Amino acid sequence: TALVATFVIFAVLEPMFLTWEIMLEIGVQSTIIAFVAIGLTFVIITGGIDISVGSIVGLTAVICATNLDKWGTGLTIIAAIAIGAALGAFNGAVSAVFNLQSFVVTLATLNLFRGLAFLYTQGRPIYNLDTGFREFFSAELGPIPKPILYIIGFTFISYVILNRTRMGLHFKAIGTNADASLRSGVNVKKSQILAFTLGGAFCGIATLMLMSRIGAAEPISGTGFELQAIAAVVVGGTSLMGGRGSIVGTVLGAILLGSIAVGLTLLNVNAFVQLVVTGVIVLGAVLTDRFATRSKVGRS
């Protein structure tokens, strides 16, 4: 509903908003955050949170960009996903093994990973990435840009993981009631670590998309992604309390944010206003989720 309303409002204010070119631009611009948000959905459904996702993107980006010429496209893809997964697994392991709040752990690793990114490059950006690598992710396949096709494919895979596998069932169960899940035989700590690992792996994919889109990587890459990703997840219907979530809803949430960003740009609205709008959307979605949760508890 919010997505449809957004399209209607911007179409009235700027008819150019509904052109095919703008629709494709919205799709391409939304894919990077959509990948981060899909991974974050798995984490939030378990009742956790990862606010280090932007720093994971930054550290993964500088490592892969620095070694791209040596590794080639294939190994760089594997490395990006592996590095992201390893960093996510680290977050999950520290949280689960030591029984710490994931917010506190990832608040620490947000700075840790970002600092390592700066140390790795001495603060210098890496430019002029290989054209073949960029075309692998950013070129068009027929009339459709590849990023849109990639996000469609991974949305389907993620939907299957969450809704058609035992792992996805365990994620939801843990988010609903971790103690009951443990008594039912679910390995809670292992599942929590797996959720964070998946989240990190999707950050790795997002990193590849980001590098190919801008043709460069720098230690500050991914800054602010955590807010946008959380906004997409919450707006898409995933409860911050855990136990309930939607992969398709998350992707639509990312598209909503992308639509607002493109629409405001077309209207020549100050870029800082987009931050305000994103913050308002997150606050509204969280309040809506809280009221919905309370009403369900009241009825039960």
Coordinates of N, CA and C in Angstrom, one line a residue, residues 48-224:
G48 N 17.6 -11.1 16.7 CA 18.9 -10.4 16.8 C 18.8 -9.1 15.9
I49 N 20.0 -8.5 15.9 CA 20.1 -7.3 15.0 C 21.6 -7.2 14.7
D50 N 21.9 -6.6 13.5 CA 23.3 -6.5 13.1 C 23.4 -5.0 12.5
I51 N 24.0 -4.1 13.3 CA 24.2 -2.8 12.8 C 25.6 -2.5 12.3
S52 N 26.3 -3.6 12.1 CA 27.6 -3.5 11.5 C 27.6 -3.8 10.0
V53 N 26.4 -4.0 9.4 CA 26.4 -4.4 8.0 C 27.1 -3.5 7.1
G54 N 27.0 -2.1 7.3 CA 27.7 -1.2 6.5 C 29.2 -1.3 6.6
S55 N 29.7 -1.6 7.8 CA 31.1 -1.8 7.9 C 31.6 -3.1 7.3
I56 N 30.8 -4.1 7.3 CA 31.1 -5.4 6.6 C 31.3 -5.1 5.1
V57 N 30.4 -4.3 4.6 CA 30.5 -3.9 3.2 C 31.8 -3.2 2.9
G58 N 32.1 -2.2 3.8 CA 33.3 -1.4 3.6 C 34.6 -2.2 3.6
L59 N 34.7 -3.1 4.6 CA 35.9 -3.9 4.8 C 36.0 -4.9 3.6
T60 N 34.9 -5.6 3.3 CA 34.9 -6.5 2.2 C 35.3 -5.8 0.9
A61 N 34.8 -4.6 0.7 CA 35.0 -3.9 -0.6 C 36.5 -3.6 -0.8
V62 N 37.1 -3.1 0.3 CA 38.6 -2.7 0.1 C 39.5 -3.9 -0.1
I63 N 39.1 -5.0 0.6 CA 39.9 -6.2 0.4 C 39.8 -6.8 -1.0
C64 N 38.6 -6.8 -1.5 CA 38.3 -7.4 -2.8 C 38.8 -6.5 -3.9
A65 N 38.6 -5.2 -3.8 CA 39.1 -4.2 -4.8 C 40.6 -4.2 -4.9
T66 N 41.3 -4.3 -3.8 CA 42.7 -4.3 -3.8 C 43.3 -5.6 -4.5
N67 N 42.6 -6.7 -4.4 CA 43.1 -7.9 -5.0 C 42.4 -8.4 -6.3
L68 N 41.5 -7.5 -6.8 CA 40.7 -7.9 -7.9 C 41.6 -8.3 -9.1
D69 N 42.6 -7.5 -9.5 CA 43.4 -7.8 -10.6 C 44.2 -9.1 -10.4
K70 N 44.5 -9.5 -9.2 CA 45.3 -10.7 -9.0 C 44.3 -11.9 -8.9
W71 N 43.1 -11.7 -8.3 CA 42.2 -12.8 -8.2 C 41.3 -13.1 -9.4
G72 N 41.0 -12.0 -10.2 CA 40.1 -12.2 -11.3 C 38.6 -12.1 -10.7
T73 N 37.7 -12.1 -11.7 CA 36.3 -11.9 -11.3 C 35.8 -13.1 -10.5
G74 N 36.0 -14.3 -10.9 CA 35.5 -15.5 -10.3 C 35.9 -15.6 -8.8
L75 N 37.2 -15.5 -8.6 CA 37.7 -15.6 -7.2 C 37.3 -14.4 -6.3
T76 N 37.1 -13.3 -6.9 CA 36.7 -12.1 -6.2 C 35.3 -12.3 -5.7
I77 N 34.4 -12.9 -6.5 CA 33.0 -13.1 -6.1 C 33.0 -14.1 -4.9
I78 N 33.8 -15.2 -5.0 CA 33.9 -16.1 -3.9 C 34.4 -15.5 -2.7
A79 N 35.4 -14.7 -2.8 CA 36.1 -14.0 -1.7 C 35.1 -13.1 -1.0
A80 N 34.4 -12.3 -1.8 CA 33.5 -11.3 -1.2 C 32.4 -12.0 -0.4
I81 N 31.8 -13.1 -0.9 CA 30.8 -13.8 -0.1 C 31.4 -14.4 1.1
A82 N 32.6 -15.0 0.9 CA 33.3 -15.7 2.1 C 33.7 -14.7 3.2
I83 N 34.2 -13.6 2.8 CA 34.6 -12.6 3.8 C 33.4 -12.0 4.5
G84 N 32.4 -11.7 3.7 CA 31.1 -11.2 4.4 C 30.6 -12.3 5.3
A85 N 30.5 -13.5 4.9 CA 30.0 -14.6 5.7 C 30.8 -14.8 7.0
A86 N 32.2 -14.7 6.9 CA 33.0 -14.8 8.0 C 32.8 -13.7 9.0
L87 N 32.7 -12.5 8.6 CA 32.5 -11.4 9.5 C 31.1 -11.5 10.2
G88 N 30.1 -11.9 9.4 CA 28.8 -12.1 10.0 C 28.9 -13.3 11.0
A89 N 29.6 -14.3 10.7 CA 29.7 -15.5 11.6 C 30.4 -15.0 12.9
F90 N 31.4 -14.2 12.8 CA 32.1 -13.6 14.0 C 31.1 -12.9 14.9
N91 N 30.3 -12.1 14.3 CA 29.2 -11.4 15.1 C 28.3 -12.3 15.8
G92 N 27.9 -13.3 15.0 CA 26.9 -14.3 15.6 C 27.6 -15.2 16.6
A93 N 28.8 -15.6 16.4 CA 29.5 -16.4 17.4 C 29.7 -15.7 18.7
V94 N 30.2 -14.4 18.6 CA 30.4 -13.7 19.9 C 29.1 -13.5 20.6
S95 N 28.0 -13.2 19.9 CA 26.7 -13.0 20.5 C 26.2 -14.3 21.2
A96 N 26.3 -15.4 20.4 CA 25.7 -16.6 20.9 C 26.5 -17.3 21.9
V97 N 27.8 -17.4 21.7 CA 28.6 -18.2 22.6 C 28.7 -17.5 24.0
F98 N 28.8 -16.2 24.0 CA 29.0 -15.4 25.2 C 27.7 -14.9 25.7
N99 N 26.6 -15.2 25.0 CA 25.2 -14.8 25.4 C 25.1 -13.3 25.6
L100 N 25.6 -12.6 24.6 CA 25.6 -11.1 24.6 C 24.5 -10.6 23.7
Q101 N 24.0 -9.4 24.0 CA 23.0 -8.7 23.1 C 23.7 -8.4 21.8
S102 N 23.1 -8.9 20.7 CA 23.7 -8.7 19.4 C 23.9 -7.2 19.0
F103 N 23.0 -6.3 19.6 CA 23.1 -4.9 19.3 C 24.5 -4.4 19.9
V104 N 24.8 -4.8 21.1 CA 26.1 -4.3 21.7 C 27.3 -4.9 20.9
V105 N 27.2 -6.2 20.6 CA 28.3 -6.8 19.9 C 28.5 -6.1 18.5
T106 N 27.5 -5.9 17.7 CA 27.6 -5.3 16.4 C 27.9 -3.8 16.5
L107 N 27.5 -3.2 17.6 CA 27.9 -1.8 17.8 C 29.5 -1.7 17.9
A108 N 30.0 -2.7 18.5 CA 31.5 -2.7 18.7 C 32.2 -3.1 17.3
T109 N 31.6 -4.1 16.6 CA 32.2 -4.5 15.4 C 32.0 -3.5 14.3
L110 N 31.0 -2.7 14.4 CA 30.8 -1.6 13.4 C 32.0 -0.8 13.4
N111 N 32.6 -0.4 14.5 CA 33.8 0.4 14.6 C 35.0 -0.5 14.3
L112 N 35.0 -1.7 14.7 CA 36.2 -2.6 14.5 C 36.4 -2.8 13.0
F113 N 35.3 -3.2 12.3 CA 35.5 -3.5 10.9 C 35.8 -2.3 10.1
R114 N 35.2 -1.1 10.4 CA 35.5 0.1 9.7 C 36.9 0.5 9.9
G115 N 37.4 0.4 11.2 CA 38.8 0.7 11.5 C 39.7 -0.2 10.7
L116 N 39.4 -1.5 10.6 CA 40.3 -2.4 9.8 C 40.3 -2.0 8.3
A117 N 39.2 -1.6 7.8 CA 39.1 -1.1 6.4 C 40.1 0.1 6.2
F118 N 40.1 1.0 7.1 CA 41.0 2.1 7.0 C 42.4 1.7 7.1
L119 N 42.7 0.8 8.0 CA 44.1 0.3 8.2 C 44.5 -0.4 7.0
Y120 N 43.6 -1.2 6.4 CA 44.0 -2.0 5.2 C 44.5 -1.2 4.0
T121 N 43.8 0.0 3.8 CA 44.2 0.8 2.7 C 44.9 2.1 3.1
Q122 N 45.1 2.3 4.4 CA 45.7 3.5 4.9 C 44.8 4.7 4.5
G123 N 43.5 4.4 4.4 CA 42.5 5.4 4.2 C 42.4 5.8 2.7
R124 N 43.1 5.1 1.8 CA 43.1 5.5 0.4 C 42.0 4.7 -0.4
P125 N 41.2 5.3 -1.2 CA 40.3 4.6 -2.1 C 40.9 3.9 -3.2
I126 N 40.3 2.9 -3.8 CA 40.8 2.1 -4.9 C 39.9 2.4 -6.1
Y127 N 40.5 3.0 -7.2 CA 39.7 3.4 -8.3 C 40.0 2.4 -9.5
N128 N 39.2 2.7 -10.6 CA 39.4 2.1 -11.9 C 39.4 0.5 -11.8
L129 N 38.3 0.0 -11.3 CA 38.1 -1.4 -11.2 C 37.9 -2.0 -12.6
D130 N 38.3 -3.3 -12.7 CA 38.3 -4.0 -14.0 C 36.9 -3.9 -14.7
T131 N 36.9 -3.5 -15.9 CA 35.7 -3.4 -16.7 C 34.9 -4.7 -16.8
G132 N 35.6 -5.8 -17.0 CA 34.9 -7.1 -17.1 C 34.2 -7.4 -15.8
F133 N 34.8 -7.1 -14.7 CA 34.1 -7.4 -13.4 C 32.9 -6.5 -13.3
R134 N 33.0 -5.2 -13.7 CA 31.8 -4.3 -13.5 C 30.7 -4.8 -14.4
E135 N 31.0 -5.2 -15.7 CA 30.0 -5.6 -16.6 C 29.3 -6.9 -16.2
F136 N 30.0 -7.7 -15.4 CA 29.4 -9.0 -15.0 C 28.2 -8.7 -14.1
F137 N 28.3 -7.6 -13.3 CA 27.2 -7.3 -12.4 C 26.3 -6.1 -12.9
S138 N 26.8 -5.2 -13.6 CA 26.1 -4.0 -13.9 C 25.6 -3.8 -15.4
A139 N 26.1 -4.7 -16.3 CA 25.6 -4.5 -17.7 C 24.2 -5.0 -17.8
E140 N 23.6 -4.8 -19.0 CA 22.2 -5.2 -19.2 C 22.2 -6.5 -19.9
L141 N 21.2 -7.3 -19.6 CA 20.9 -8.5 -20.3 C 19.6 -8.3 -21.0
G142 N 19.7 -8.0 -22.3 CA 18.6 -7.6 -23.1 C 18.2 -6.2 -22.6
P143 N 16.9 -6.0 -22.3 CA 16.4 -4.6 -21.9 C 16.5 -4.5 -20.4
I144 N 16.9 -5.5 -19.7 CA 16.8 -5.5 -18.2 C 18.3 -5.4 -17.6
P145 N 18.6 -4.5 -16.8 CA 19.9 -4.4 -16.1 C 20.1 -5.7 -15.2
K146 N 21.3 -6.2 -15.2 CA 21.6 -7.4 -14.5 C 21.3 -7.3 -13.0
P147 N 21.5 -6.2 -12.3 CA 21.2 -6.2 -10.9 C 19.8 -6.5 -10.6
I148 N 18.8 -6.1 -11.4 CA 17.4 -6.5 -11.2 C 17.2 -8.0 -11.3
L149 N 17.9 -8.6 -12.3 CA 17.7 -10.0 -12.5 C 18.4 -10.8 -11.3
Y150 N 19.5 -10.3 -10.8 CA 20.1 -10.9 -9.6 C 19.2 -10.8 -8.4
I151 N 18.6 -9.7 -8.2 CA 17.8 -9.5 -6.9 C 16.6 -10.4 -7.0
I152 N 16.0 -10.6 -8.2 CA 14.9 -11.4 -8.4 C 15.3 -12.9 -8.1
G153 N 16.4 -13.3 -8.6 CA 16.9 -14.7 -8.3 C 17.1 -14.9 -6.9
F154 N 17.8 -14.0 -6.2 CA 18.2 -14.2 -4.8 C 17.0 -14.0 -3.9
T155 N 16.0 -13.2 -4.3 CA 14.8 -13.1 -3.5 C 14.1 -14.5 -3.5
F156 N 14.0 -15.2 -4.6 CA 13.4 -16.5 -4.7 C 14.2 -17.5 -3.8
I157 N 15.5 -17.5 -3.9 CA 16.3 -18.4 -3.1 C 16.1 -18.1 -1.6
S158 N 16.1 -16.9 -1.2 CA 16.0 -16.5 0.2 C 14.6 -16.9 0.7
Y159 N 13.6 -16.7 -0.2 CA 12.2 -17.1 0.2 C 12.1 -18.6 0.5
V160 N 12.8 -19.4 -0.3 CA 12.8 -20.8 -0.1 C 13.5 -21.2 1.2
I161 N 14.6 -20.5 1.4 CA 15.4 -20.8 2.7 C 14.5 -20.5 3.9
L162 N 13.9 -19.4 3.9 CA 13.1 -19.0 5.1 C 11.8 -19.7 5.3
N163 N 11.2 -20.1 4.2 CA 9.8 -20.7 4.3 C 9.7 -22.1 3.9
R164 N 10.8 -22.7 3.4 CA 10.7 -24.1 2.9 C 11.8 -25.0 3.4
T165 N 12.6 -24.5 4.4 CA 13.7 -25.3 4.9 C 13.6 -25.4 6.4
R166 N 14.2 -26.4 7.0 CA 14.2 -26.6 8.5 C 15.0 -25.4 9.1
M167 N 16.0 -24.9 8.4 CA 16.8 -23.8 9.0 C 15.9 -22.6 9.1
G168 N 15.1 -22.3 8.1 CA 14.2 -21.1 8.2 C 13.2 -21.3 9.3
L169 N 12.7 -22.5 9.4 CA 11.7 -22.8 10.5 C 12.3 -22.5 11.9
H170 N 13.6 -22.9 12.0 CA 14.3 -22.7 13.3 C 14.5 -21.3 13.6
F171 N 14.8 -20.5 12.5 CA 15.0 -19.0 12.7 C 13.7 -18.4 13.3
K172 N 12.6 -18.8 12.7 CA 11.3 -18.2 13.1 C 11.0 -18.7 14.6
A173 N 11.3 -19.9 14.8 CA 11.0 -20.5 16.2 C 11.8 -19.8 17.2
I174 N 13.1 -19.6 17.0 CA 14.0 -18.9 17.9 C 13.5 -17.5 18.2
G175 N 13.1 -16.8 17.1 CA 12.6 -15.4 17.3 C 11.3 -15.3 18.1
T176 N 10.5 -16.4 17.9 CA 9.2 -16.4 18.7 C 9.5 -16.7 20.1
N177 N 10.2 -17.8 20.4 CA 10.5 -18.2 21.8 C 11.8 -19.1 21.8
A178 N 12.9 -18.5 22.2 CA 14.2 -19.2 22.1 C 14.2 -20.3 23.1
D179 N 13.6 -20.1 24.3 CA 13.7 -21.2 25.4 C 12.8 -22.4 24.9
A180 N 11.7 -22.1 24.4 CA 10.8 -23.2 23.9 C 11.5 -24.0 22.7
S181 N 12.2 -23.2 21.9 CA 12.9 -23.8 20.8 C 14.0 -24.8 21.3
L182 N 14.7 -24.3 22.3 CA 15.8 -25.1 22.9 C 15.2 -26.4 23.5
R183 N 14.1 -26.3 24.2 CA 13.5 -27.5 24.8 C 13.0 -28.4 23.7
S184 N 12.7 -27.9 22.5 CA 12.2 -28.7 21.4 C 13.3 -29.4 20.6
G185 N 14.5 -29.1 21.0 CA 15.6 -29.8 20.3 C 16.3 -29.0 19.3
V186 N 16.0 -27.7 19.2 CA 16.7 -26.8 18.2 C 18.0 -26.3 18.8
N187 N 19.0 -26.4 18.0 CA 20.3 -25.9 18.4 C 20.3 -24.4 18.3
V188 N 19.9 -23.7 19.3 CA 19.7 -22.2 19.2 C 20.9 -21.5 18.8
K189 N 22.0 -21.8 19.5 CA 23.3 -21.0 19.2 C 23.8 -21.2 17.8
K190 N 23.7 -22.5 17.3 CA 24.1 -22.8 15.9 C 23.2 -22.0 14.9
S191 N 21.9 -22.0 15.2 CA 21.0 -21.3 14.3 C 21.2 -19.8 14.3
Q192 N 21.5 -19.2 15.4 CA 21.8 -17.8 15.5 C 23.0 -17.5 14.7
I193 N 24.1 -18.3 14.9 CA 25.3 -18.1 14.1 C 25.1 -18.2 12.6
L194 N 24.3 -19.2 12.2 CA 23.9 -19.4 10.8 C 23.2 -18.1 10.3
A195 N 22.3 -17.6 11.1 CA 21.5 -16.4 10.6 C 22.5 -15.2 10.3
F196 N 23.4 -15.0 11.3 CA 24.4 -13.9 11.1 C 25.3 -14.2 9.9
T197 N 25.7 -15.5 9.7 CA 26.5 -15.9 8.6 C 25.8 -15.6 7.3
L198 N 24.6 -15.9 7.2 CA 23.8 -15.6 6.0 C 23.7 -14.1 5.8
G199 N 23.5 -13.4 6.9 CA 23.5 -11.9 6.8 C 24.7 -11.4 6.2
G200 N 25.9 -11.9 6.7 CA 27.2 -11.4 6.2 C 27.4 -11.8 4.7
A201 N 27.0 -13.0 4.3 CA 27.1 -13.4 3.0 C 26.4 -12.5 2.0
F202 N 25.2 -12.1 2.4 CA 24.4 -11.2 1.6 C 25.0 -9.8 1.5
C203 N 25.7 -9.4 2.6 CA 26.5 -8.2 2.6 C 27.6 -8.3 1.5
G204 N 28.2 -9.5 1.4 CA 29.2 -9.7 0.4 C 28.7 -9.5 -1.0
I205 N 27.5 -10.0 -1.2 CA 26.9 -9.9 -2.6 C 26.6 -8.4 -2.8
A206 N 26.1 -7.7 -1.8 CA 25.8 -6.3 -1.9 C 27.1 -5.5 -2.3
T207 N 28.2 -6.0 -1.7 CA 29.5 -5.3 -1.9 C 29.9 -5.4 -3.4
L208 N 29.7 -6.6 -4.0 CA 30.0 -6.8 -5.4 C 29.2 -5.9 -6.2
M209 N 27.9 -5.7 -5.9 CA 27.0 -4.8 -6.6 C 27.5 -3.4 -6.5
L210 N 27.9 -3.0 -5.3 CA 28.3 -1.6 -5.1 C 29.6 -1.3 -5.8
M211 N 30.6 -2.2 -5.8 CA 31.8 -2.0 -6.5 C 31.6 -1.9 -8.0
S212 N 30.8 -2.7 -8.5 CA 30.5 -2.7 -10.0 C 29.8 -1.4 -10.4
R213 N 28.9 -1.0 -9.5 CA 28.1 0.2 -9.8 C 28.9 1.5 -9.9
I214 N 29.8 1.7 -8.9 CA 30.6 2.9 -8.8 C 32.0 2.8 -9.4
G215 N 32.4 1.6 -9.6 CA 33.8 1.3 -10.2 C 34.9 1.6 -9.2
A216 N 34.6 1.6 -7.9 CA 35.7 2.0 -7.0 C 35.3 1.4 -5.6
A217 N 36.2 1.4 -4.7 CA 36.0 1.0 -3.3 C 36.8 1.8 -2.4
E218 N 36.2 2.1 -1.2 CA 36.9 2.9 -0.2 C 36.5 2.5 1.2
P219 N 37.3 2.9 2.2 CA 37.0 2.4 3.5 C 35.6 2.9 4.0
I220 N 35.1 4.0 3.5 CA 33.8 4.5 4.0 C 32.6 3.9 3.2
S221 N 32.9 3.0 2.3 CA 31.9 2.3 1.5 C 30.9 1.6 2.5
G222 N 29.6 1.8 2.2 CA 28.6 1.1 3.0 C 28.1 2.0 4.2
T223 N 28.7 3.1 4.4 CA 28.3 4.0 5.5 C 26.8 4.3 5.4
G224 N 26.1 4.1 6.5 CA 24.7 4.4 6.5 C 23.8 3.3 6.0

